[in-house]
Amino acid sequence: MTQTLTLTRPDDWHIHLRDGEQLATTVPDAARYFGRAIIMPNLVPPVMNAEQAIAYRQRILAQRPSGSNFEPLMVLYLTDNTSAADIVAAKAAGVVAAKLYPAGATTNSDSGVTSLDKIYPALEAMEKAGMLFLLHGEVTDASIDIFDREKVFIDQILSPLRQRLPNLRIVMEHITTSDAAQFVAESSSNTAATITAHHLLYNRNHMLAGGIRPHYYCLPILKRNTHQQALIKAATSGNPRFFLGTDSAPHARDKKEAACGCAGSYTAHAAIELYAEAFEAAGALTALEGFASHFGPDFYGIARNTDTITLVKESWRVPDSLPMAGSQLVPLRAGESLQWRVAPA
Ligand SMILES: NC(=O)N[C@@H](CC(=O)O)C(=O)O
Ligand SMILES: [Zn+2]
Ligand SMILES: [Zn+2]
């Protein structure tokens, strides 16, 4: 008999949908079975105020397949100039969180924050308004080794911030190290983390041994196997402060397969299928529902979805590429097989 797994409908607490014509590819993929998604604001120019967030939300909704109830949850991009008034206005407009991109840390972070000191008034306003603070947790100092940037960020920036604003609800996005998993596990109930499927499935050997594989290149960069194991342990532990965030981040094929390739892996074509594979490999399929469907809404203070999706153990082949805005997008596991698929509703 075919093995099946029924879950409360999951949500994606970290996704890049981009803008313009790309939305015709990314929105239907995200809306296939996720109920809600936290929409990253690193557009060019970024989503910096309530008005821009409302307009971007409308552009996303316009690409929603008919009959879909997929709900995009909007996020503000913090800059050195984000004021307390910007936060209050964004909150009133339904924006649920604001995101720290340390300037220069990752894709489209040029307008990001140069020093946390510049945004303390905004952070205090967020703490007061109950708006979540999401962060890309890497330092940008060129002298710090790229594999150490997450740990140094925790020591130099996150730890002191955590103490200074204890009531601010913080999500450390896409964690990649045992250090981050430990920091979150040992923090108070106001600190959580998202974990991607690719950081559960891969480590830096997959990216670099026997040839360089640009589609595994994302930030924070894949770390050594011991970190991968710590992430698997955290994700499958049942600790409600670790939950699903794909960080699906599309870049056209020619921007990835290049002398200087962009950071980001596309996983929205098979997100829950990839997580199911990782949880099954860890012997922890029963922990998937909490991680994918319960803990995210609980931390955000939003009701859980009330309907379900069903995964079926059935091998299928991921396409070599997907069309996106007149170019090609190479999804993670392109041309390879996956073992789980989501049954049509
Ligand atoms: N994760 C990535 O490697 N890239 C993301 C940005 C981000 O989430 O850091 C992107 O927007 O392409
Ligand atoms: Zn990031
Ligand atoms: Zn991201």
CSV table of C-alpha atoms and ligand atoms in Angstrom, one decimal:
chain,number,residue,atom,x,y,z
A,1,MET,CA,0.0,0.0,0.0
A,2,THR,CA,1.2,3.5,-0.8
A,3,GLN,CA,2.5,5.4,2.2
A,4,THR,CA,0.7,8.7,2.9
A,5,LEU,CA,1.1,11.5,5.4
A,6,THR,CA,-1.6,14.0,6.1
A,7,LEU,CA,-0.7,17.4,7.8
A,8,THR,CA,-2.4,20.5,8.8
A,9,ARG,CA,-1.9,22.9,5.8
A,10,PRO,CA,1.7,24.2,6.2
A,11,ASP,CA,2.9,27.8,5.8
A,12,ASP,CA,6.2,29.2,4.5
A,13,TRP,CA,7.8,31.7,7.0
A,14,HIS,CA,10.5,32.9,4.6
A,15,ILE,CA,10.2,33.1,0.8
A,16,HIS,CA,11.4,35.4,-2.1
A,17,LEU,CA,8.7,35.9,-4.8
A,18,ARG,CA,10.6,38.7,-6.5
A,19,ASP,CA,8.4,41.0,-8.7
A,20,GLY,CA,7.1,41.8,-12.2
A,21,GLU,CA,6.9,38.8,-14.6
A,22,GLN,CA,8.7,36.6,-12.1
A,23,LEU,CA,5.5,36.5,-10.0
A,24,ALA,CA,3.8,34.4,-12.7
A,25,THR,CA,6.1,31.6,-11.8
A,26,THR,CA,6.8,32.1,-8.1
A,27,VAL,CA,3.3,32.9,-6.8
A,28,PRO,CA,1.6,29.7,-8.2
A,29,ASP,CA,4.4,27.6,-6.9
A,30,ALA,CA,4.1,29.1,-3.4
A,31,ALA,CA,0.3,29.0,-3.5
A,32,ARG,CA,0.2,25.3,-4.4
A,33,TYR,CA,-0.3,24.1,-0.8
A,34,PHE,CA,1.1,26.8,1.5
A,35,GLY,CA,-1.7,28.6,3.3
A,36,ARG,CA,0.4,31.7,4.1
A,37,ALA,CA,3.9,32.9,3.4
A,38,ILE,CA,6.2,35.6,4.8
A,39,ILE,CA,7.2,37.6,1.7
A,40,MET,CA,10.8,38.8,1.8
A,41,PRO,CA,11.1,42.5,0.9
A,42,ASN,CA,14.5,42.6,-0.8
A,43,LEU,CA,13.2,43.9,-4.1
A,44,VAL,CA,15.0,46.6,-6.1
A,45,PRO,CA,14.1,49.1,-4.7
A,46,PRO,CA,13.1,47.4,-1.5
A,47,VAL,CA,9.7,47.4,0.3
A,48,MET,CA,10.5,50.2,2.7
A,49,ASN,CA,7.1,51.6,3.8
A,50,ALA,CA,3.4,50.7,4.3
A,51,GLU,CA,2.4,52.0,0.9
A,52,GLN,CA,5.0,49.9,-0.9
A,53,ALA,CA,4.0,46.8,1.1
A,54,ILE,CA,0.3,47.3,0.2
A,55,ALA,CA,1.1,47.8,-3.5
A,56,TYR,CA,3.4,44.7,-3.6
A,57,ARG,CA,0.8,42.6,-1.9
A,58,GLN,CA,-1.7,43.6,-4.6
A,59,ARG,CA,0.8,42.5,-7.3
A,60,ILE,CA,1.2,39.2,-5.6
A,61,LEU,CA,-2.5,38.6,-5.2
A,62,ALA,CA,-3.0,39.4,-8.9
A,63,GLN,CA,-1.0,36.3,-9.7
A,64,ARG,CA,-2.8,34.0,-7.3
A,65,PRO,CA,-4.4,31.1,-9.2
A,66,SER,CA,-8.2,31.2,-9.2
A,67,GLY,CA,-9.7,29.5,-6.2
A,68,SER,CA,-6.6,29.9,-4.1
A,69,ASN,CA,-6.8,31.3,-0.6
A,70,PHE,CA,-3.0,31.8,-0.4
A,71,GLU,CA,-2.3,34.8,1.8
A,72,PRO,CA,1.0,36.8,1.5
A,73,LEU,CA,2.1,38.3,4.8
A,74,MET,CA,4.1,41.4,4.2
A,75,VAL,CA,7.5,42.5,5.7
A,76,LEU,CA,9.2,45.9,5.8
A,77,TYR,CA,12.9,46.2,4.7
A,78,LEU,CA,14.8,48.1,7.4
A,79,THR,CA,17.2,50.8,6.3
A,80,ASP,CA,19.3,53.3,8.3
A,81,ASN,CA,16.4,55.7,7.8
A,82,THR,CA,13.5,53.5,9.0
A,83,SER,CA,11.7,55.5,11.7
A,84,ALA,CA,9.4,54.6,14.6
A,85,ALA,CA,6.7,56.3,12.6
A,86,ASP,CA,7.3,54.0,9.6
A,87,ILE,CA,6.9,51.0,11.9
A,88,VAL,CA,3.6,52.3,13.4
A,89,ALA,CA,2.2,53.0,9.9
A,90,ALA,CA,3.3,49.6,8.6
A,91,LYS,CA,1.7,47.8,11.6
A,92,ALA,CA,-1.5,49.7,10.9
A,93,ALA,CA,-1.4,48.6,7.3
A,94,GLY,CA,-1.2,44.9,8.3
A,95,VAL,CA,2.6,44.4,7.9
A,96,VAL,CA,3.6,41.7,10.3
A,97,ALA,CA,7.3,42.0,10.5
A,98,ALA,CA,10.4,44.0,9.6
A,99,LYS,CA,13.6,42.5,8.3
A,100,LEU,CA,17.3,43.3,8.9
A,101,TYR,CA,19.6,42.9,6.0
A,102,PRO,CA,23.1,43.9,7.2
A,103,ALA,CA,24.2,46.2,4.3
A,104,GLY,CA,26.1,44.0,1.8
A,105,ALA,CA,25.3,40.7,3.4
A,106,THR,CA,23.3,39.0,0.7
A,107,THR,CA,21.3,39.4,-2.5
A,108,ASN,CA,19.8,43.0,-2.8
A,109,SER,CA,21.0,44.2,0.6
A,110,ASP,CA,22.8,47.3,-0.6
A,111,SER,CA,20.1,49.5,1.1
A,112,GLY,CA,20.4,47.5,4.3
A,113,VAL,CA,21.3,48.6,7.7
A,114,THR,CA,25.0,49.7,8.3
A,115,SER,CA,24.8,49.6,12.1
A,116,LEU,CA,22.1,48.4,14.5
A,117,ASP,CA,22.5,51.7,16.4
A,118,LYS,CA,20.8,53.5,13.6
A,119,ILE,CA,17.6,51.5,14.0
A,120,TYR,CA,17.1,51.3,17.7
A,121,PRO,CA,14.2,53.7,17.6
A,122,ALA,CA,12.5,51.5,15.0
A,123,LEU,CA,13.3,48.3,17.0
A,124,GLU,CA,11.8,49.9,20.2
A,125,ALA,CA,8.7,50.8,18.2
A,126,MET,CA,8.5,47.2,17.0
A,127,GLU,CA,8.8,45.8,20.5
A,128,LYS,CA,6.0,48.1,21.6
A,129,ALA,CA,3.8,47.4,18.6
A,130,GLY,CA,4.3,43.6,18.8
A,131,MET,CA,5.9,43.5,15.3
A,132,LEU,CA,8.3,40.7,14.7
A,133,PHE,CA,12.0,41.4,13.9
A,134,LEU,CA,13.4,39.0,11.3
A,135,LEU,CA,17.1,39.0,10.6
A,136,HIS,CA,19.7,37.8,8.1
A,137,GLY,CA,22.2,36.8,10.7
A,138,GLU,CA,25.6,37.4,9.2
A,139,VAL,CA,28.3,40.0,9.7
A,140,THR,CA,29.6,41.6,6.6
A,141,ASP,CA,33.2,42.4,7.7
A,142,ALA,CA,35.4,41.3,4.8
A,143,SER,CA,38.1,40.1,7.3
A,144,ILE,CA,35.7,37.5,8.8
A,145,ASP,CA,35.7,34.1,7.1
A,146,ILE,CA,32.4,33.4,5.2
A,147,PHE,CA,31.9,30.2,7.1
A,148,ASP,CA,32.2,32.1,10.5
A,149,ARG,CA,29.9,35.0,9.7
A,150,GLU,CA,26.8,33.6,11.3
A,151,LYS,CA,28.5,32.7,14.6
A,152,VAL,CA,30.3,36.1,14.8
A,153,PHE,CA,26.9,37.8,14.2
A,154,ILE,CA,25.4,36.0,17.1
A,155,ASP,CA,28.3,36.9,19.4
A,156,GLN,CA,28.7,40.5,18.4
A,157,ILE,CA,25.2,41.6,17.4
A,158,LEU,CA,22.4,39.3,18.3
A,159,SER,CA,23.4,38.4,21.9
A,160,PRO,CA,23.7,42.1,23.0
A,161,LEU,CA,20.5,43.0,21.2
A,162,ARG,CA,18.6,40.1,22.8
A,163,GLN,CA,19.6,41.4,26.2
A,164,ARG,CA,18.8,45.1,25.4
A,165,LEU,CA,15.3,44.4,24.0
A,166,PRO,CA,14.1,41.2,25.8
A,167,ASN,CA,10.5,41.6,24.7
A,168,LEU,CA,11.2,42.0,21.0
A,169,ARG,CA,10.1,38.9,19.1
A,170,ILE,CA,13.0,37.8,17.0
A,171,VAL,CA,13.3,35.2,14.2
A,172,MET,CA,16.8,34.3,13.1
A,173,GLU,CA,16.1,33.4,9.5
A,174,HIS,CA,17.6,30.4,7.6
A,175,ILE,CA,20.0,29.3,10.4
A,176,THR,CA,23.0,27.2,9.2
A,177,THR,CA,25.1,26.4,12.2
A,178,SER,CA,25.0,24.4,15.5
A,179,ASP,CA,25.9,27.8,17.1
A,180,ALA,CA,22.6,29.3,15.9
A,181,ALA,CA,20.6,26.3,16.9
A,182,GLN,CA,22.1,26.3,20.3
A,183,PHE,CA,21.6,30.1,20.7
A,184,VAL,CA,17.9,29.8,19.9
A,185,ALA,CA,17.3,26.7,22.1
A,186,GLU,CA,18.9,28.5,25.0
A,187,SER,CA,17.1,31.8,24.5
A,188,SER,CA,13.8,32.9,26.0
A,189,SER,CA,10.5,32.2,24.3
A,190,ASN,CA,10.8,35.4,22.2
A,191,THR,CA,13.5,34.0,20.0
A,192,ALA,CA,12.9,31.5,17.1
A,193,ALA,CA,14.5,30.4,13.9
A,194,THR,CA,13.5,29.2,10.4
A,195,ILE,CA,15.4,26.4,8.8
A,196,THR,CA,15.5,25.7,5.0
A,197,ALA,CA,15.0,22.3,3.4
A,198,HIS,CA,18.4,22.6,1.6
A,199,HIS,CA,20.3,23.2,4.8
A,200,LEU,CA,18.7,20.0,6.2
A,201,LEU,CA,19.5,18.0,3.1
A,202,TYR,CA,23.0,19.3,2.2
A,203,ASN,CA,26.3,20.4,3.5
A,204,ARG,CA,29.3,22.1,1.9
A,205,ASN,CA,30.6,18.9,0.4
A,206,HIS,CA,27.5,18.6,-1.8
A,207,MET,CA,28.3,22.1,-3.1
A,208,LEU,CA,32.1,21.8,-3.5
A,209,ALA,CA,33.4,18.2,-3.6
A,210,GLY,CA,34.0,16.7,-7.1
A,211,GLY,CA,33.0,20.0,-8.9
A,212,ILE,CA,31.3,23.3,-7.9
A,213,ARG,CA,27.5,23.2,-8.0
A,214,PRO,CA,26.2,26.8,-8.2
A,215,HIS,CA,22.6,25.9,-7.5
A,216,TYR,CA,23.6,24.9,-4.0
A,217,TYR,CA,25.2,28.3,-3.4
A,218,CYS,CA,23.0,30.4,-1.1
A,219,LEU,CA,23.6,32.6,1.9
A,220,PRO,CA,24.3,31.9,4.6
A,221,ILE,CA,26.5,29.4,2.8
A,222,LEU,CA,26.2,25.6,3.4
A,223,LYS,CA,28.4,24.6,6.3
A,224,ARG,CA,30.2,21.4,7.3
A,225,ASN,CA,28.3,18.1,8.0
A,226,THR,CA,28.3,18.6,11.8
A,227,HIS,CA,26.3,21.8,11.4
A,228,GLN,CA,23.8,20.0,9.1
A,229,GLN,CA,23.4,17.3,11.7
A,230,ALA,CA,22.7,20.0,14.4
A,231,LEU,CA,20.0,21.6,12.2
A,232,ILE,CA,18.3,18.2,11.6
A,233,LYS,CA,18.3,17.7,15.3
A,234,ALA,CA,16.8,21.1,16.0
A,235,ALA,CA,14.1,20.8,13.2
A,236,THR,CA,13.0,17.4,14.3
A,237,SER,CA,13.2,18.0,18.0
A,238,GLY,CA,9.7,19.2,18.5
A,239,ASN,CA,11.0,22.5,20.0
A,240,PRO,CA,8.3,25.0,18.8
A,241,ARG,CA,10.9,27.7,18.2
A,242,PHE,CA,12.2,26.0,15.1
A,243,PHE,CA,9.9,26.2,12.1
A,244,LEU,CA,9.7,26.0,8.3
A,245,GLY,CA,11.1,28.8,6.1
A,246,THR,CA,12.1,27.7,2.6
A,247,ASP,CA,14.2,30.8,1.6
A,248,SER,CA,13.2,29.8,-1.9
A,249,ALA,CA,15.2,32.4,-3.8
A,250,PRO,CA,15.0,32.3,-7.7
A,251,HIS,CA,17.7,33.6,-9.9
A,252,ALA,CA,17.7,33.0,-13.7
A,253,ARG,CA,20.0,30.2,-14.9
A,254,ASP,CA,22.6,32.6,-16.4
A,255,LYS,CA,22.8,34.5,-13.1
A,256,LYS,CA,23.7,31.3,-11.2
A,257,GLU,CA,25.9,29.5,-13.8
A,258,ALA,CA,28.3,32.4,-14.1
A,259,ALA,CA,31.8,33.4,-13.2
A,260,CYS,CA,30.3,35.3,-10.3
A,261,GLY,CA,27.0,33.6,-9.5
A,262,CYS,CA,24.1,34.9,-7.4
A,263,ALA,CA,23.3,33.4,-4.0
A,264,GLY,CA,20.0,31.6,-3.7
A,265,SER,CA,18.4,28.2,-4.3
A,266,TYR,CA,14.9,27.7,-5.7
A,267,THR,CA,12.8,25.2,-3.7
A,268,ALA,CA,9.2,26.4,-4.1
A,269,HIS,CA,8.5,23.8,-6.8
A,270,ALA,CA,8.9,21.0,-4.2
A,271,ALA,CA,9.2,22.6,-0.7
A,272,ILE,CA,7.3,20.3,1.6
A,273,GLU,CA,8.4,17.3,-0.5
A,274,LEU,CA,12.0,18.2,0.2
A,275,TYR,CA,11.4,18.7,3.9
A,276,ALA,CA,9.5,15.3,4.0
A,277,GLU,CA,12.6,13.6,2.6
A,278,ALA,CA,14.8,15.2,5.2
A,279,PHE,CA,12.5,14.3,8.1
A,280,GLU,CA,12.1,10.8,6.8
A,281,ALA,CA,15.8,10.3,6.5
A,282,ALA,CA,16.1,11.4,10.2
A,283,GLY,CA,13.3,8.9,11.2
A,284,ALA,CA,11.2,11.8,12.3
A,285,LEU,CA,8.3,12.1,9.9
A,286,THR,CA,5.9,12.5,12.8
A,287,ALA,CA,7.7,15.7,13.8
A,288,LEU,CA,7.1,17.3,10.4
A,289,GLU,CA,3.6,18.7,11.1
A,290,GLY,CA,4.7,20.7,14.1
A,291,PHE,CA,7.6,22.2,12.3
A,292,ALA,CA,5.7,22.9,9.0
A,293,SER,CA,2.2,23.7,10.2
A,294,HIS,CA,1.9,24.6,13.9
A,295,PHE,CA,5.0,26.3,15.3
A,296,GLY,CA,5.2,29.1,12.8
A,297,PRO,CA,1.7,30.5,13.3
A,298,ASP,CA,2.0,30.0,17.0
A,299,PHE,CA,5.2,32.1,17.2
A,300,TYR,CA,3.6,34.8,14.9
A,301,GLY,CA,0.4,34.8,17.0
A,302,ILE,CA,-1.8,33.8,14.1
A,303,ALA,CA,-4.3,31.0,14.0
A,304,ARG,CA,-3.1,27.7,12.6
A,305,ASN,CA,-4.6,26.6,9.2
A,306,THR,CA,-7.6,24.4,9.8
A,307,ASP,CA,-7.6,22.2,6.6
A,308,THR,CA,-5.0,19.6,5.6
A,309,ILE,CA,-2.8,18.4,2.7
A,310,THR,CA,-1.7,14.9,2.0
A,311,LEU,CA,1.7,13.7,0.9
A,312,VAL,CA,2.0,10.5,-1.0
A,313,LYS,CA,5.3,8.4,-1.2
A,314,GLU,CA,5.6,8.3,-5.0
A,315,SER,CA,8.7,9.0,-7.0
A,316,TRP,CA,8.7,11.8,-9.6
A,317,ARG,CA,11.3,13.6,-11.7
A,318,VAL,CA,12.0,17.3,-11.1
A,319,PRO,CA,12.1,19.2,-14.5
A,320,ASP,CA,15.5,20.3,-15.8
A,321,SER,CA,14.3,23.9,-15.7
A,322,LEU,CA,11.2,26.0,-15.3
A,323,PRO,CA,10.2,29.0,-17.4
A,324,MET,CA,10.5,32.3,-15.5
A,325,ALA,CA,10.1,35.8,-17.0
A,326,GLY,CA,11.5,34.8,-20.4
A,327,SER,CA,14.5,33.0,-19.0
A,328,GLN,CA,15.1,29.6,-17.3
A,329,LEU,CA,15.1,28.8,-13.7
A,330,VAL,CA,16.9,25.7,-12.4
A,331,PRO,CA,15.1,24.3,-9.4
A,332,LEU,CA,16.8,22.4,-6.7
A,333,ARG,CA,17.2,18.7,-7.7
A,334,ALA,CA,16.6,19.6,-11.4
A,335,GLY,CA,16.6,16.4,-13.4
A,336,GLU,CA,16.7,14.2,-10.3
A,337,SER,CA,13.9,12.3,-8.6
A,338,LEU,CA,12.0,13.1,-5.4
A,339,GLN,CA,10.3,10.5,-3.3
A,340,TRP,CA,7.2,12.4,-2.0
A,341,ARG,CA,4.6,14.3,-3.8
A,342,VAL,CA,1.6,16.3,-2.7
A,343,ALA,CA,-1.8,14.7,-3.7
A,344,PRO,CA,-4.0,17.0,-5.8
A,345,ALA,CA,-6.6,18.7,-3.6
B,1,LIG,N1,19.4,33.2,0.6
B,1,LIG,C1,20.0,33.6,-0.5
B,1,LIG,O1,21.1,33.1,-0.9
B,1,LIG,N2,19.5,34.6,-1.3
B,1,LIG,C2,18.4,35.4,-1.0
B,1,LIG,C3,18.6,36.5,0.0
B,1,LIG,C4,18.7,35.9,1.5
B,1,LIG,O2,17.7,35.4,2.0
B,1,LIG,O3,19.7,36.1,2.1
B,1,LIG,C5,17.9,36.1,-2.3
B,1,LIG,O4,17.1,37.1,-2.2
B,1,LIG,O5,18.4,35.7,-3.4
B,2,ZN,ZN,19.0,36.0,4.0
B,3,ZN,ZN,16.0,34.7,2.1
